[in-house]
PDB file of C-alpha atoms in Angstrom:
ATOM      1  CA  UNK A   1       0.000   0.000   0.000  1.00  0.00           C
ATOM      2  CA  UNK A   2       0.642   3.803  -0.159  1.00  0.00           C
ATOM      3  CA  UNK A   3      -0.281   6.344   1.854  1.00  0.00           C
ATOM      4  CA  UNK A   4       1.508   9.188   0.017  1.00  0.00           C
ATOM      5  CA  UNK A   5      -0.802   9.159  -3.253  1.00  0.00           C
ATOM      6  CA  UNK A   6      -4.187   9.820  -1.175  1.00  0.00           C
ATOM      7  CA  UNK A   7      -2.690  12.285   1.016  1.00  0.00           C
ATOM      8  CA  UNK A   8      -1.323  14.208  -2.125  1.00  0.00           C
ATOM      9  CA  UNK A   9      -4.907  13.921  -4.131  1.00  0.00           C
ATOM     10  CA  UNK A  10      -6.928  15.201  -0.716  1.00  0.00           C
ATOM     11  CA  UNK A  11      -4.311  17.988  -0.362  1.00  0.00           C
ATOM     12  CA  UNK A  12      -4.514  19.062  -4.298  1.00  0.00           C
ATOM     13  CA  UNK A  13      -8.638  19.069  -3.969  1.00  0.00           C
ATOM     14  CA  UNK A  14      -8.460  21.341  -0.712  1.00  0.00           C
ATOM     15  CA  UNK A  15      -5.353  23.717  -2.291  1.00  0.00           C
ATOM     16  CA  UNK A  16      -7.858  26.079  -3.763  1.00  0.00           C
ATOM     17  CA  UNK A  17     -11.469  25.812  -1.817  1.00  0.00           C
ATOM     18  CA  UNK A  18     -14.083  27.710  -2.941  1.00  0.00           C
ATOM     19  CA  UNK A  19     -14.617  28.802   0.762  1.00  0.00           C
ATOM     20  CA  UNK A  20     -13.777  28.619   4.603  1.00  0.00           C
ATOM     21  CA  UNK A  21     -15.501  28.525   7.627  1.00  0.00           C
ATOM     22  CA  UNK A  22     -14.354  28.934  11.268  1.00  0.00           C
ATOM     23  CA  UNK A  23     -11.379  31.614  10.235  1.00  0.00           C
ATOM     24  CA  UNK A  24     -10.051  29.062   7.395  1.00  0.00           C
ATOM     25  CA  UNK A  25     -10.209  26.153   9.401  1.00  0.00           C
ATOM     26  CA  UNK A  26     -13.342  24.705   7.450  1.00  0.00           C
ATOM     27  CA  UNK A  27     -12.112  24.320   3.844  1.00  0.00           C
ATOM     28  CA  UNK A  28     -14.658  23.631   1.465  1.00  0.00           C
ATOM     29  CA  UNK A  29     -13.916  21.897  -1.536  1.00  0.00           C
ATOM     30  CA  UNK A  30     -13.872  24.045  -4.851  1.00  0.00           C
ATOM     31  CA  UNK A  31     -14.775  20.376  -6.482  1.00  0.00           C
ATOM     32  CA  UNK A  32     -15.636  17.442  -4.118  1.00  0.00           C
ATOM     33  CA  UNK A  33     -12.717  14.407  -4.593  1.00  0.00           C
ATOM     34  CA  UNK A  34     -14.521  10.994  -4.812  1.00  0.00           C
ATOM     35  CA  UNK A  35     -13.039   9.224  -2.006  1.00  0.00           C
ATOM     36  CA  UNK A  36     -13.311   5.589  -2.981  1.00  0.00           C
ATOM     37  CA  UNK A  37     -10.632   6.817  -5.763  1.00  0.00           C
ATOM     38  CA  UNK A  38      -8.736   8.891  -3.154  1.00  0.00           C
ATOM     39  CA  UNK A  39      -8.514   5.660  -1.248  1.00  0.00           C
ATOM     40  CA  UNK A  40      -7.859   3.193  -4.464  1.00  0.00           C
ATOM     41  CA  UNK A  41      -4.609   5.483  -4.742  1.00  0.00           C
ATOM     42  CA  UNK A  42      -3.091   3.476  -2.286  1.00  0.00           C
ATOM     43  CA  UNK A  43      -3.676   0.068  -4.068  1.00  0.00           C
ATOM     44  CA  UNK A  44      -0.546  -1.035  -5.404  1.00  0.00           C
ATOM     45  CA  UNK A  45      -0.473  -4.708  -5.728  1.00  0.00           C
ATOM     46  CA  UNK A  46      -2.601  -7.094  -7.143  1.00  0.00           C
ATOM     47  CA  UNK A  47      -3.262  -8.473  -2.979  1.00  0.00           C
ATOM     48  CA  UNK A  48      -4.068  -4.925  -2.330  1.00  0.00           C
ATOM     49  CA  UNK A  49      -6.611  -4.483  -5.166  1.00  0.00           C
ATOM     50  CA  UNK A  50      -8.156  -7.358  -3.794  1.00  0.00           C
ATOM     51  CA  UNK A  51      -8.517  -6.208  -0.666  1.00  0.00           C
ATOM     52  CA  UNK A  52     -10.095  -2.868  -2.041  1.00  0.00           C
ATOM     53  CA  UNK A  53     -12.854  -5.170  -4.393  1.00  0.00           C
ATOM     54  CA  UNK A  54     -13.328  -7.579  -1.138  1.00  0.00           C
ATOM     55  CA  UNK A  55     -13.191  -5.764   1.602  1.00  0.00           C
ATOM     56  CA  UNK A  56     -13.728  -2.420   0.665  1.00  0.00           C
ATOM     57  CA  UNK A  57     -12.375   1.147   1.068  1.00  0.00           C
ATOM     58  CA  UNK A  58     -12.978   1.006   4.722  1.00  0.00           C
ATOM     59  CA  UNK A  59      -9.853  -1.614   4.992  1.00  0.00           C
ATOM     60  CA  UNK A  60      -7.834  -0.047   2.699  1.00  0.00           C
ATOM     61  CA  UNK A  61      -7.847   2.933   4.421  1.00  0.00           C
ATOM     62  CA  UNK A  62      -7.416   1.132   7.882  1.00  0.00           C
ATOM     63  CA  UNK A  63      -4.141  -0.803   6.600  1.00  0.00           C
ATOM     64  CA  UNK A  64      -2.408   2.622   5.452  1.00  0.00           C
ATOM     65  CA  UNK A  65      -3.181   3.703   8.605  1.00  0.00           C
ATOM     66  CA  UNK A  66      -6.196   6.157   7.881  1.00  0.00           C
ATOM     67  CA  UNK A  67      -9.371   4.745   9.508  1.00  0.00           C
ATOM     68  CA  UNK A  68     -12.549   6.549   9.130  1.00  0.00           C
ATOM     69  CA  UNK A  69     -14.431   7.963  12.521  1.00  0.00           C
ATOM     70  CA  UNK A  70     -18.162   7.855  12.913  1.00  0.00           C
ATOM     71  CA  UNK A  71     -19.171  11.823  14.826  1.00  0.00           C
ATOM     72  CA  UNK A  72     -22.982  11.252  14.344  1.00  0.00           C
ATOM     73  CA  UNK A  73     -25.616   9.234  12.236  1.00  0.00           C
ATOM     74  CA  UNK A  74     -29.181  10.021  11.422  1.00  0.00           C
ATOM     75  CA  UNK A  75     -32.246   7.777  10.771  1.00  0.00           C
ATOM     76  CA  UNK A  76     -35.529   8.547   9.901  1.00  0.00           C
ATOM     77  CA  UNK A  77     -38.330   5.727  10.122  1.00  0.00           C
ATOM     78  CA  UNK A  78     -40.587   4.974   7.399  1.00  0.00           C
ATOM     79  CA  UNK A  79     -43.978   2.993   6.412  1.00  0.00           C
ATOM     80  CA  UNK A  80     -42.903  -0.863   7.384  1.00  0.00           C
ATOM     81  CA  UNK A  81     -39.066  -1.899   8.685  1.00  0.00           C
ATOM     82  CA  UNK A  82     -37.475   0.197   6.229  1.00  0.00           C
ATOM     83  CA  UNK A  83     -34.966   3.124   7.890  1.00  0.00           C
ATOM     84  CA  UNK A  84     -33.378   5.651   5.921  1.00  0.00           C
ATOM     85  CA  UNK A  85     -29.279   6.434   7.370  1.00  0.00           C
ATOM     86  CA  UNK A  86     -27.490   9.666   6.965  1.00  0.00           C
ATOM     87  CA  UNK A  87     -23.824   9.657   9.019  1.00  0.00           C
ATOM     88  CA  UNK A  88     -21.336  11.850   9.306  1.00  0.00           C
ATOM     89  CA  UNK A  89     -17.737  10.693   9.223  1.00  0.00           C
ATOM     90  CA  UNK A  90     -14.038  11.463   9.630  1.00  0.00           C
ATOM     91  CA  UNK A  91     -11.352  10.314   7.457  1.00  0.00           C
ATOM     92  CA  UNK A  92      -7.630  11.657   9.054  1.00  0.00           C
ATOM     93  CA  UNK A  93      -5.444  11.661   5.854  1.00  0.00           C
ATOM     94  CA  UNK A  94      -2.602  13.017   7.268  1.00  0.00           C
ATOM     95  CA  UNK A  95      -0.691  16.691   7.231  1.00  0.00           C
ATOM     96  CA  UNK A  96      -2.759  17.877   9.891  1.00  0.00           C
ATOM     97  CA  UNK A  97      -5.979  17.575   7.768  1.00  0.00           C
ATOM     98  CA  UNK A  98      -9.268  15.838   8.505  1.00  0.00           C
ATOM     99  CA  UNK A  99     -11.856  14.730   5.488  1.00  0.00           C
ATOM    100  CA  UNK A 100     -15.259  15.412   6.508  1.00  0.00           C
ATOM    101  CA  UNK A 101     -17.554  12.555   5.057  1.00  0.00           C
ATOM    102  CA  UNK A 102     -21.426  13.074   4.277  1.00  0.00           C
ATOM    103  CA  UNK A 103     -23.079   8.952   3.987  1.00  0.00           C
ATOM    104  CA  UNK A 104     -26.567   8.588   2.945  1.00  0.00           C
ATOM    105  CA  UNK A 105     -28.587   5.755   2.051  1.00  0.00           C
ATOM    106  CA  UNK A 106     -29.010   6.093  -1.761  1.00  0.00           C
ATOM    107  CA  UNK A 107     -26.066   7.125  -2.378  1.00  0.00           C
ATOM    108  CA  UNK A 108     -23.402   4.587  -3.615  1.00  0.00           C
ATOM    109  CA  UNK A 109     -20.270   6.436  -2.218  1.00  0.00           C
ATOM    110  CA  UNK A 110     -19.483   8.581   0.743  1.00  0.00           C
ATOM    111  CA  UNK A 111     -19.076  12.311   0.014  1.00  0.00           C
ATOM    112  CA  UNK A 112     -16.420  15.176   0.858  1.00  0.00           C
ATOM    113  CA  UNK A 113     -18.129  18.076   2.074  1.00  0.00           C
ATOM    114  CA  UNK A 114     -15.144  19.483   3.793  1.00  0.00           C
ATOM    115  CA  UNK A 115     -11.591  19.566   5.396  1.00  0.00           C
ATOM    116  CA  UNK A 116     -10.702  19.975   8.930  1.00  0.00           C
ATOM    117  CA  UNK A 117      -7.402  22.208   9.191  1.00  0.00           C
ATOM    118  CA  UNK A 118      -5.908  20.869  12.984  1.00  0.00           C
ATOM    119  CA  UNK A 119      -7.275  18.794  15.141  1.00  0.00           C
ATOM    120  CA  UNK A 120     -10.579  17.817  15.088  1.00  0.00           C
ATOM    121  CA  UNK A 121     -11.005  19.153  18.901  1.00  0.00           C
ATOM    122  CA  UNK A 122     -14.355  19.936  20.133  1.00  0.00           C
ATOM    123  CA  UNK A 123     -14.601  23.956  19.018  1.00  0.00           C
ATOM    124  CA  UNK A 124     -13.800  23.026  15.508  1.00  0.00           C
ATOM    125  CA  UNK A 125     -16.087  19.882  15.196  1.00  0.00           C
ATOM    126  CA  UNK A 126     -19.079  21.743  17.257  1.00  0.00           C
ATOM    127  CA  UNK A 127     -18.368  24.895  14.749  1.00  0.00           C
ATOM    128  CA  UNK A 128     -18.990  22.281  11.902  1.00  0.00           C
ATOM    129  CA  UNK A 129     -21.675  20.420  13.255  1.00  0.00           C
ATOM    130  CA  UNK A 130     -23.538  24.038  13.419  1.00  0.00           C
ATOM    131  CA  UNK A 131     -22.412  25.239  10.232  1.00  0.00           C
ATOM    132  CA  UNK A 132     -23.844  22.386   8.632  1.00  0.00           C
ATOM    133  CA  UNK A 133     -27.527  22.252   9.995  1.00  0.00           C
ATOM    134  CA  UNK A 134     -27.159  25.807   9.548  1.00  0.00           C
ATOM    135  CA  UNK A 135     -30.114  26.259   6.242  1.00  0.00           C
ATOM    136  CA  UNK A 136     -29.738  22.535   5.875  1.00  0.00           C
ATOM    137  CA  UNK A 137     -26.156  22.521   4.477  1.00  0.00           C
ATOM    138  CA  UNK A 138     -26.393  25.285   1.913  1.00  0.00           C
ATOM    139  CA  UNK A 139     -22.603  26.062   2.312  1.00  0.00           C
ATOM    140  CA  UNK A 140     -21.590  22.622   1.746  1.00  0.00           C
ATOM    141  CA  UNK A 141     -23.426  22.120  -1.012  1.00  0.00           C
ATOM    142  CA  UNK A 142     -25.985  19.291   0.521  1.00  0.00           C
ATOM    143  CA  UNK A 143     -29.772  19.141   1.769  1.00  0.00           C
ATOM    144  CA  UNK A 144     -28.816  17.254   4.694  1.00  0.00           C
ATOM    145  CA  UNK A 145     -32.557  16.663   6.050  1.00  0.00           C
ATOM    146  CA  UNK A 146     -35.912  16.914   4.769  1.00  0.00           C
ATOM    147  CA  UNK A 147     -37.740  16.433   8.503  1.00  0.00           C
ATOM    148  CA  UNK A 148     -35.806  16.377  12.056  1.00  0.00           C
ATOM    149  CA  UNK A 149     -34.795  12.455  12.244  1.00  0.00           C
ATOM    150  CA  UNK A 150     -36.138   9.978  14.281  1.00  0.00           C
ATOM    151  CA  UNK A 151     -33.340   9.271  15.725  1.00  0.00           C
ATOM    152  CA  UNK A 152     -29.924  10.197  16.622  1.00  0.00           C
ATOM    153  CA  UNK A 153     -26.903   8.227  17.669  1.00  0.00           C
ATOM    154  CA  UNK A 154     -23.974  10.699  19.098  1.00  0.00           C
ATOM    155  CA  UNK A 155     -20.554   8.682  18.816  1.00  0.00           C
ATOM    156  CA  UNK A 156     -18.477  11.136  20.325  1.00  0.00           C
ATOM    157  CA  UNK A 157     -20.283  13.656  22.793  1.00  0.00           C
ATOM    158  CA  UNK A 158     -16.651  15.025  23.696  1.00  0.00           C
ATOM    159  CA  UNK A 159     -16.566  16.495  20.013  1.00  0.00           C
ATOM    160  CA  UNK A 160     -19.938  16.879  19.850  1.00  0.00           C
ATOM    161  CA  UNK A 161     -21.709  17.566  23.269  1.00  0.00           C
ATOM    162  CA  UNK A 162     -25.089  17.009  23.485  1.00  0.00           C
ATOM    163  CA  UNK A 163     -26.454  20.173  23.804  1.00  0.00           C
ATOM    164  CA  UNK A 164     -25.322  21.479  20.787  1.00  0.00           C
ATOM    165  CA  UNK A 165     -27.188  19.094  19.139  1.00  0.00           C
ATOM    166  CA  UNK A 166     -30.195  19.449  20.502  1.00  0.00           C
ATOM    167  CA  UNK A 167     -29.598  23.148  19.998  1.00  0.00           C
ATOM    168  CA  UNK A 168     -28.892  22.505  16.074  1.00  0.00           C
ATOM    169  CA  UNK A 169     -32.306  20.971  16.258  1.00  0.00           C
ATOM    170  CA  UNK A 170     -33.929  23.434  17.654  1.00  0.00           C
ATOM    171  CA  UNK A 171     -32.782  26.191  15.464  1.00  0.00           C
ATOM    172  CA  UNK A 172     -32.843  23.954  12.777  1.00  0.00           C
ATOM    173  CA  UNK A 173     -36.915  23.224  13.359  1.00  0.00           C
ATOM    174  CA  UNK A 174     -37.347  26.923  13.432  1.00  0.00           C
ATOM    175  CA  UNK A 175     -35.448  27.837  10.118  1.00  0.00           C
ATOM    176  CA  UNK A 176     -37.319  24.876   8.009  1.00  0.00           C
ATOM    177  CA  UNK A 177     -40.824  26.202   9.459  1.00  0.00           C
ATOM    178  CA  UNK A 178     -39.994  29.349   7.681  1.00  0.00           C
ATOM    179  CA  UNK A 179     -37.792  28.378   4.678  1.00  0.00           C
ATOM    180  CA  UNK A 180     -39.365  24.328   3.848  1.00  0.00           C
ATOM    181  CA  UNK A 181     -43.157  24.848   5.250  1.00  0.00           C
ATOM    182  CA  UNK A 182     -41.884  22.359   8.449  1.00  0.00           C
ATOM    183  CA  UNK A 183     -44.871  21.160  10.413  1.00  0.00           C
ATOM    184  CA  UNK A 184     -45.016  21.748  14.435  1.00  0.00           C
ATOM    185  CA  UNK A 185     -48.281  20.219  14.073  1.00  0.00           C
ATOM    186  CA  UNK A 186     -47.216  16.850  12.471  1.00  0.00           C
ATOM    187  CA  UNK A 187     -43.987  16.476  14.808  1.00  0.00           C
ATOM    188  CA  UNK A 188     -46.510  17.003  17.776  1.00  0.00           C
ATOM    189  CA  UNK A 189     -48.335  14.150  15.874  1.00  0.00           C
ATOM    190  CA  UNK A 190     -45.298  11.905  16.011  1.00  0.00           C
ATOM    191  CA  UNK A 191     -44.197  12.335  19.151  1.00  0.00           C
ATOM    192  CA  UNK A 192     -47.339  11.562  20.797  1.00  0.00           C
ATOM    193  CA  UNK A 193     -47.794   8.464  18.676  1.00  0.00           C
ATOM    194  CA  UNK A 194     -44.543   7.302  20.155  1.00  0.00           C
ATOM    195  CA  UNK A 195     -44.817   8.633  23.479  1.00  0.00           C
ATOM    196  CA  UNK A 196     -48.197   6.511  24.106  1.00  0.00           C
ATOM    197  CA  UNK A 197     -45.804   3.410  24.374  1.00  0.00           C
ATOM    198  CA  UNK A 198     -46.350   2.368  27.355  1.00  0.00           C
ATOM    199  CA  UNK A 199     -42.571   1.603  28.236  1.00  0.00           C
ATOM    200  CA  UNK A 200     -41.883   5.116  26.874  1.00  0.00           C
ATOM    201  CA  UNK A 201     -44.947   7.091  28.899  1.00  0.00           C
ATOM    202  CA  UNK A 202     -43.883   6.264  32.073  1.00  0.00           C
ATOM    203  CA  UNK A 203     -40.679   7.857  31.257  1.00  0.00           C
ATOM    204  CA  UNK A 204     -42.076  11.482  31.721  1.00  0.00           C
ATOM    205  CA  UNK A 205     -41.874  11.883  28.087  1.00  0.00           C
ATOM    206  CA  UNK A 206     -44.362  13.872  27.466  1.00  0.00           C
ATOM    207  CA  UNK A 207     -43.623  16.567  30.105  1.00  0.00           C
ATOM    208  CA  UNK A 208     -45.316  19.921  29.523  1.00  0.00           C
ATOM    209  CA  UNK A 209     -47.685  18.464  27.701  1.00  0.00           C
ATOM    210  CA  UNK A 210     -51.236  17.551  28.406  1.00  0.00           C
ATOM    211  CA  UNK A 211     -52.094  13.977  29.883  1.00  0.00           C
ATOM    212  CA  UNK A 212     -51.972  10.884  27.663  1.00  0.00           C
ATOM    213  CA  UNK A 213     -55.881  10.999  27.826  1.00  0.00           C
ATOM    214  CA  UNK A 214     -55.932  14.502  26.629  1.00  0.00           C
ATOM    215  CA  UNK A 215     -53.415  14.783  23.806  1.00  0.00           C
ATOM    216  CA  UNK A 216     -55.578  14.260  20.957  1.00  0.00           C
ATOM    217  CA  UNK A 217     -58.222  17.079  21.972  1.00  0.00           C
ATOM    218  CA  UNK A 218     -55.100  18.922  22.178  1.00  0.00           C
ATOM    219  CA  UNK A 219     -53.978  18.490  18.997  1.00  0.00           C
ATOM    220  CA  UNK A 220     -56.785  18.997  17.417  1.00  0.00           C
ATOM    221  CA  UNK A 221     -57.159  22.621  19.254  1.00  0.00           C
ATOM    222  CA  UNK A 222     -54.018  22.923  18.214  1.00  0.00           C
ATOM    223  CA  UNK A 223     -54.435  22.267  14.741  1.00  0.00           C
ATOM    224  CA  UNK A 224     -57.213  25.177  14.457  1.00  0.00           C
ATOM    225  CA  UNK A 225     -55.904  27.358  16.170  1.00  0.00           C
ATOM    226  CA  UNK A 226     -54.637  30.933  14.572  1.00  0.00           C
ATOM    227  CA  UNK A 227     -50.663  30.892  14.114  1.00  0.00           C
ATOM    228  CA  UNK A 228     -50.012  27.693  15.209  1.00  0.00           C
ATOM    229  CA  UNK A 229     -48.243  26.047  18.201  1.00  0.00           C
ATOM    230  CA  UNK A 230     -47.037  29.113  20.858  1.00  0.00           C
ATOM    231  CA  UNK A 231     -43.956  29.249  21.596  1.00  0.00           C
ATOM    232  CA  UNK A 232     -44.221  27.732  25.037  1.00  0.00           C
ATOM    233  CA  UNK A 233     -46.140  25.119  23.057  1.00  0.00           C
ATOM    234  CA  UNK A 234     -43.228  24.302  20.574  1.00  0.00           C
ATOM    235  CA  UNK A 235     -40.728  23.699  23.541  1.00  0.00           C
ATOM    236  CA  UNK A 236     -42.404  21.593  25.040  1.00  0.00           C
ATOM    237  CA  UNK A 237     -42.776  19.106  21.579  1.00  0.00           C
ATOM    238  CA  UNK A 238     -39.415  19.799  21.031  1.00  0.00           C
ATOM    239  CA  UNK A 239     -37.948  18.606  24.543  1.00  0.00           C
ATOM    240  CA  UNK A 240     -40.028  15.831  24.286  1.00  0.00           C
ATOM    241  CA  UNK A 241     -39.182  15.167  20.478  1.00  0.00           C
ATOM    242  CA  UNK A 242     -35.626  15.271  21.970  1.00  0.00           C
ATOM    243  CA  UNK A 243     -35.858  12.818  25.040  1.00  0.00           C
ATOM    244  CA  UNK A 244     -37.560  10.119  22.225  1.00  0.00           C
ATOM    245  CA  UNK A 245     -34.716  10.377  19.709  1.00  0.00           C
ATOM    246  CA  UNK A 246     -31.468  11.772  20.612  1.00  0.00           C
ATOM    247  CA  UNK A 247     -28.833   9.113  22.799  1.00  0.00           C
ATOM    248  CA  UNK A 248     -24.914   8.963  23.079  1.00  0.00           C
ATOM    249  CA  UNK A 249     -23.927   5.957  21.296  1.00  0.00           C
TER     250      UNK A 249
END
């Protein structure tokens, strides 16, 4: 294997980027390189192709010493078993630079959104982590969520604490009411559906809100009346929304 060739092809993609975040220490990419040919660099022998074709990039990159590291994946729960992933990744590639990776189910490769100049020390991966629910990823060039998700798995709460997550969510929420028509209404909806478990109610999910055998006259005052949920209303189907779906992993 060698490690020189991807190091030199991440370095030439972030040489020029088309922006920076976080006084330069967020490059973004002025054209995103395909990792899975960043990482095929390496391959050298005929053994080594194989591993690439068998094994995939993941153990290519783990033999020349450049592992990838899972900050945070999404999921969002559909009709049936099905579950739609979105993570968020690390790949160190050396020279002081970190490759940050955008996985979503439907997609056949990973993606480079960005480069990490330093360390990837809590400031800098908390910055990211805002800049990129920030309007949905418009600086990086993705739409990283349609609806909040239904769940969240944190792999590393000392990069990414867990209030800034739940912060991200909250001004995230607000933002896609405005900007993508997001419904207060229909995340009331789901959190009550899931909150009627009965291993979950007992849990003091719900707190803030009315009492299980209320919550559907509720909602339905809710649903006509002028404006919407108030405010005091929306925080307390966000902390709820919150308790249900966010946990370190």
């Amino acid at each position: 294997m060698n490690n020189s060739k991807p190091t030199s092809l991440i370095e030439s993609a972030f040489a020029a980027p088309k922006g920076t975040l976080c006084r330069g220490r967020i490059l973004l990419p002025s054209s995103p390189p395909d990792l899975e040919e960043v990482i095929q660099a390496a391959v050298e022998t005929e053994q080594d192709q194989e591993t690439f074709e068998g094994d995939g990039p993941e153990a290519v990159a783990a033999e020349i010493g450049r592992e990838f590291t899972r900050l945070v994946a999404f999921y969002w729960q559909s009709l049936g078993p099905m579950v739609w992933e979105c993570c968020i990744d690390l790949l160190n590639v050396g020279n002081g630079k970190n490759i940050v990776c955008l996985k979503q189910d439907g997609w056949p490769r990973r993606q480079a959104i960005a480069a990490l100049k330093g360390r990837p020390e809590r400031p800098l991966v908390t910055a990211l982590f805002r800049n990129l629910l920030k309007e949905n990823g418009a600086a990086f060039g993705v739409g990283l969520f349609g609806s909040l998700p239904s769940n969240t798995d944190n792999f590393n709460e000392k990069l990414i604490p867990e209030e800034t997550i739940r912060r991200c969510y909250w001004d995230w929420m607000n933002w896609a009411e405005r900007e993508l028509d997001a419904d207060w209404i229909a995340l009331a909806e789901e959190v009550t559906a899931r909150a009627l478990s009965p291993v979950l109610y007992p849990l003091d999910i719900l707190k803030g809100l009315p009492p299980a055998e209320d919550l559907s006259e509720w909602l339905e005052k809710q649903r006509s009346r002028n404006g919407g949920l108030s405010m005091r209303a929306k925080r307390a189907v966000f902390d709820a929304y919150f308790k249900q779906s966010y946990g370190p992993y």
